[in-house]
PDB file of C-alpha atoms in Angstrom:
ATOM      1  CA  MET A   1       7.180   1.060   9.503  1.00 88.00           C
ATOM      2  CA  VAL A   2       8.402  -2.509   9.888  1.00 93.00           C
ATOM      3  CA  LEU A   3      11.780  -1.300  11.138  1.00 95.00           C
ATOM      4  CA  LEU A   4      10.149   1.143  13.554  1.00 95.00           C
ATOM      5  CA  ALA A   5       8.025  -1.667  14.963  1.00 94.00           C
ATOM      6  CA  GLN A   6      10.968  -4.070  15.208  1.00 96.00           C
ATOM      7  CA  HIS A   7      13.100  -1.503  17.032  1.00 97.00           C
ATOM      8  CA  GLY A   8      10.305  -0.386  19.363  1.00 96.00           C
ATOM      9  CA  GLU A   9      10.402   3.134  17.919  1.00 97.00           C
ATOM     10  CA  SER A  10       6.879   3.463  16.526  1.00 93.00           C
ATOM     11  CA  GLU A  11       6.067   6.237  18.983  1.00 94.00           C
ATOM     12  CA  ILE A  12       8.270   8.654  17.035  1.00 95.00           C
ATOM     13  CA  VAL A  13       5.642   8.661  14.259  1.00 92.00           C
ATOM     14  CA  LYS A  14       2.364  10.276  15.292  1.00 87.00           C
ATOM     15  CA  LEU A  15       0.558   9.051  12.172  1.00 86.00           C
ATOM     16  CA  ALA A  16       1.865   7.253   9.073  1.00 86.00           C
ATOM     17  CA  ILE A  17      -0.016   7.894   5.833  1.00 83.00           C
ATOM     18  CA  PRO A  18       1.540   5.803   3.037  1.00 80.00           C
ATOM     19  CA  GLY A  19       0.158   7.021  -0.284  1.00 73.00           C
ATOM     20  CA  VAL A  20       0.474   3.859  -2.388  1.00 74.00           C
ATOM     21  CA  PRO A  21      -0.167   0.758  -0.300  1.00 78.00           C
ATOM     22  CA  MET A  22       1.909  -1.829  -2.138  1.00 86.00           C
ATOM     23  CA  VAL A  23       1.861  -4.038   0.936  1.00 88.00           C
ATOM     24  CA  ASP A  24       1.684  -7.606  -0.325  1.00 91.00           C
ATOM     25  CA  ASP A  25       2.605  -9.920  -3.192  1.00 93.00           C
ATOM     26  CA  TYR A  26      -0.880 -10.191  -4.696  1.00 93.00           C
ATOM     27  CA  CYS A  27       0.452  -9.484  -8.206  1.00 95.00           C
ATOM     28  CA  PHE A  28       2.120 -12.914  -8.052  1.00 96.00           C
ATOM     29  CA  SER A  29      -1.201 -14.700  -7.521  1.00 95.00           C
ATOM     30  CA  ASP A  30      -3.636 -16.074 -10.107  1.00 97.00           C
ATOM     31  CA  PRO A  31      -4.541 -13.322 -12.622  1.00 97.00           C
ATOM     32  CA  LEU A  32      -7.946 -14.922 -13.230  1.00 97.00           C
ATOM     33  CA  VAL A  33      -9.149 -13.752  -9.788  1.00 94.00           C
ATOM     34  CA  MET A  34      -7.740 -10.230 -10.136  1.00 94.00           C
ATOM     35  CA  THR A  35      -9.650  -7.069 -10.967  1.00 92.00           C
ATOM     36  CA  VAL A  36      -9.299  -5.690 -14.482  1.00 94.00           C
ATOM     37  CA  GLU A  37      -6.694  -3.126 -13.322  1.00 92.00           C
ATOM     38  CA  GLU A  38      -4.699  -5.727 -11.374  1.00 94.00           C
ATOM     39  CA  ARG A  39      -4.730  -8.182 -14.269  1.00 96.00           C
ATOM     40  CA  LYS A  40      -3.677  -5.468 -16.732  1.00 96.00           C
ATOM     41  CA  ASP A  41      -0.637  -4.492 -14.649  1.00 95.00           C
ATOM     42  CA  HIS A  42       0.353  -7.666 -12.769  1.00 96.00           C
ATOM     43  CA  LEU A  43       3.261  -8.623 -15.073  1.00 97.00           C
ATOM     44  CA  MET A  44       4.700  -5.109 -14.884  1.00 96.00           C
ATOM     45  CA  MET A  45       4.306  -5.136 -11.077  1.00 95.00           C
ATOM     46  CA  ARG A  46       6.089  -8.489 -10.843  1.00 97.00           C
ATOM     47  CA  LYS A  47       9.049  -7.051 -12.752  1.00 97.00           C
ATOM     48  CA  ILE A  48       9.108  -3.950 -10.554  1.00 95.00           C
ATOM     49  CA  TRP A  49       9.171  -6.045  -7.366  1.00 95.00           C
ATOM     50  CA  LYS A  50      11.769  -8.529  -8.661  1.00 97.00           C
ATOM     51  CA  HIS A  51      14.146  -6.184 -10.463  1.00 96.00           C
ATOM     52  CA  TYR A  52      13.765  -2.713  -8.969  1.00 95.00           C
ATOM     53  CA  ILE A  53      12.534  -3.001  -5.385  1.00 95.00           C
ATOM     54  CA  ALA A  54      13.997  -6.249  -4.060  1.00 96.00           C
ATOM     55  CA  ALA A  55      17.765  -6.483  -3.764  1.00 96.00           C
ATOM     56  CA  ASP A  56      17.563 -10.311  -3.752  1.00 97.00           C
ATOM     57  CA  TRP A  57      14.095 -11.527  -4.733  1.00 97.00           C
ATOM     58  CA  GLU A  58      14.491 -15.155  -3.638  1.00 96.00           C
ATOM     59  CA  ALA A  59      15.847 -14.162  -0.219  1.00 97.00           C
ATOM     60  CA  GLN A  60      13.299 -11.367   0.323  1.00 97.00           C
ATOM     61  CA  LYS A  61      10.014 -12.594  -1.153  1.00 96.00           C
ATOM     62  CA  HIS A  62       8.630 -13.585   2.268  1.00 96.00           C
ATOM     63  CA  ASP A  63      10.225 -10.689   4.173  1.00 96.00           C
ATOM     64  CA  PRO A  64       7.905  -8.136   5.830  1.00 94.00           C
ATOM     65  CA  HIS A  65      10.467  -5.434   5.002  1.00 94.00           C
ATOM     66  CA  LEU A  66       9.525  -5.967   1.362  1.00 93.00           C
ATOM     67  CA  PHE A  67       5.868  -6.875   1.936  1.00 91.00           C
ATOM     68  CA  PRO A  68       4.528  -5.471   5.220  1.00 89.00           C
ATOM     69  CA  GLY A  69       1.415  -7.593   4.715  1.00 86.00           C
ATOM     70  CA  LYS A  70       3.568 -10.596   5.623  1.00 89.00           C
ATOM     71  CA  ALA A  71       4.350  -9.219   9.072  1.00 90.00           C
ATOM     72  CA  SER A  72       3.131 -11.246  12.040  1.00 90.00           C
ATOM     73  CA  GLU A  73       0.118 -10.054  14.005  1.00 87.00           C
ATOM     74  CA  GLU A  74       2.480  -9.335  16.892  1.00 93.00           C
ATOM     75  CA  LEU A  75       4.628  -7.074  14.722  1.00 92.00           C
ATOM     76  CA  LEU A  76       1.618  -5.361  13.107  1.00 87.00           C
ATOM     77  CA  GLU A  77       0.352  -4.419  16.573  1.00 86.00           C
ATOM     78  CA  LYS A  78       3.606  -2.498  17.101  1.00 92.00           C
ATOM     79  CA  PHE A  79       3.237  -0.391  13.941  1.00 89.00           C
ATOM     80  CA  PRO A  80       2.621   3.324  14.428  1.00 87.00           C
ATOM     81  CA  PRO A  81      -0.974   4.485  13.891  1.00 82.00           C
ATOM     82  CA  THR A  82      -1.453   4.147  10.142  1.00 82.00           C
ATOM     83  CA  ILE A  83      -4.003   5.244   7.584  1.00 80.00           C
ATOM     84  CA  MET A  84      -3.560   4.017   4.034  1.00 78.00           C
ATOM     85  CA  MET A  85      -5.684   5.373   1.238  1.00 76.00           C
ATOM     86  CA  GLU A  86      -6.162   3.562  -2.030  1.00 80.00           C
ATOM     87  CA  ALA A  87      -7.757   4.435  -5.343  1.00 80.00           C
ATOM     88  CA  GLU A  88     -10.790   2.363  -6.329  1.00 82.00           C
ATOM     89  CA  PHE A  89      -9.341   1.526  -9.759  1.00 86.00           C
ATOM     90  CA  ASP A  90      -5.731   0.941  -8.711  1.00 85.00           C
ATOM     91  CA  MET A  91      -3.708  -2.183  -9.426  1.00 87.00           C
ATOM     92  CA  CYS A  92      -3.167  -2.650  -5.654  1.00 86.00           C
ATOM     93  CA  ILE A  93      -6.845  -2.574  -4.661  1.00 84.00           C
ATOM     94  CA  THR A  94      -7.186  -6.168  -3.423  1.00 85.00           C
ATOM     95  CA  GLU A  95      -4.215  -5.965  -1.089  1.00 83.00           C
ATOM     96  CA  ALA A  96      -5.698  -2.724   0.236  1.00 76.00           C
ATOM     97  CA  THR A  97      -9.290  -3.944   0.724  1.00 70.00           C
ATOM     98  CA  ARG A  98      -9.089  -3.476   4.483  1.00 52.00           C
ATOM     99  CA  LEU A  99      -7.934   0.069   3.995  1.00 52.00           C
ATOM    100  CA  VAL A 100      -9.593   3.283   2.896  1.00 58.00           C
ATOM    101  CA  VAL A 101     -10.488   3.460  -0.797  1.00 61.00           C
ATOM    102  CA  ILE A 102     -11.139   6.709  -2.661  1.00 70.00           C
ATOM    103  CA  PRO A 103     -14.274   5.962  -4.758  1.00 69.00           C
ATOM    104  CA  GLY A 104     -13.937   6.410  -8.508  1.00 76.00           C
ATOM    105  CA  SER A 105     -10.205   7.108  -8.398  1.00 78.00           C
ATOM    106  CA  PRO A 106      -7.654   5.614 -10.798  1.00 78.00           C
ATOM    107  CA  HIS A 107      -4.029   4.994  -9.836  1.00 77.00           C
ATOM    108  CA  GLY A 108      -2.495   8.414  -9.205  1.00 77.00           C
ATOM    109  CA  GLY A 109      -5.885  10.103  -8.839  1.00 77.00           C
ATOM    110  CA  SER A 110      -4.535  12.313  -6.061  1.00 78.00           C
ATOM    111  CA  VAL A 111      -2.379  14.232  -8.535  1.00 79.00           C
ATOM    112  CA  LEU A 112      -4.795  14.449 -11.461  1.00 78.00           C
ATOM    113  CA  GLN A 113      -5.724  18.096 -11.111  1.00 79.00           C
ATOM    114  CA  GLY A 114      -9.178  18.984 -12.339  1.00 79.00           C
ATOM    115  CA  MET A 115     -10.663  15.581 -11.544  1.00 76.00           C
ATOM    116  CA  GLY A 116     -13.224  15.343  -8.767  1.00 80.00           C
ATOM    117  CA  VAL A 117     -11.316  12.431  -7.237  1.00 80.00           C
ATOM    118  CA  CYS A 118      -8.271  14.655  -6.756  1.00 84.00           C
ATOM    119  CA  LYS A 119     -10.350  17.108  -4.746  1.00 86.00           C
ATOM    120  CA  LEU A 120     -11.922  14.247  -2.741  1.00 83.00           C
ATOM    121  CA  TYR A 121      -8.476  12.819  -1.980  1.00 82.00           C
ATOM    122  CA  TRP A 122      -7.151  16.095  -0.597  1.00 86.00           C
ATOM    123  CA  GLU A 123     -10.351  16.786   1.344  1.00 88.00           C
ATOM    124  CA  THR A 124      -9.936  13.353   2.935  1.00 84.00           C
ATOM    125  CA  MET A 125      -6.287  14.111   3.745  1.00 84.00           C
ATOM    126  CA  ASP A 126      -7.378  17.395   5.333  1.00 89.00           C
ATOM    127  CA  THR A 127      -9.885  15.548   7.536  1.00 88.00           C
ATOM    128  CA  ILE A 128      -7.240  12.996   8.531  1.00 84.00           C
ATOM    129  CA  ALA A 129      -4.825  15.764   9.486  1.00 85.00           C
ATOM    130  CA  LYS A 130      -7.456  17.591  11.529  1.00 87.00           C
ATOM    131  CA  GLU A 131      -8.743  14.490  13.319  1.00 83.00           C
ATOM    132  CA  TYR A 132      -5.582  12.440  13.847  1.00 78.00           C
ATOM    133  CA  ILE A 133      -2.721  14.874  13.881  1.00 78.00           C
ATOM    134  CA  HIS A 134      -4.132  18.117  15.241  1.00 79.00           C
ATOM    135  CA  GLY A 135      -7.217  16.789  17.011  1.00 68.00           C
TER     136      GLY A 135
END
């Protein structure tokens, strides 16, 4: 979405619905202020960002291409319409606090068949599709 906004092409996306809003570098902050889930997974998340997602961590750690939460207000205003949904017990909950949270859901709750949170997730997605895409 950052590239779309930078190139003035956001209009080609009617609605963006990222499923796992890993949008900022919160896992690199003080673990004492994190939720239980964030604290449990913050070291693993740091490794994932540094060694698997970033091509050059030192050069990219402040780049909105890596962390869209670091984009300027001006750039954020150019993003396509976006709805991000987050699980209540996910390790990315704090960076998603301004976004929609699925109550009672763990990380990956949308794919845990048989759990009520899975049904709630897909009902919410259905409403989003009806209201924002088809409506």
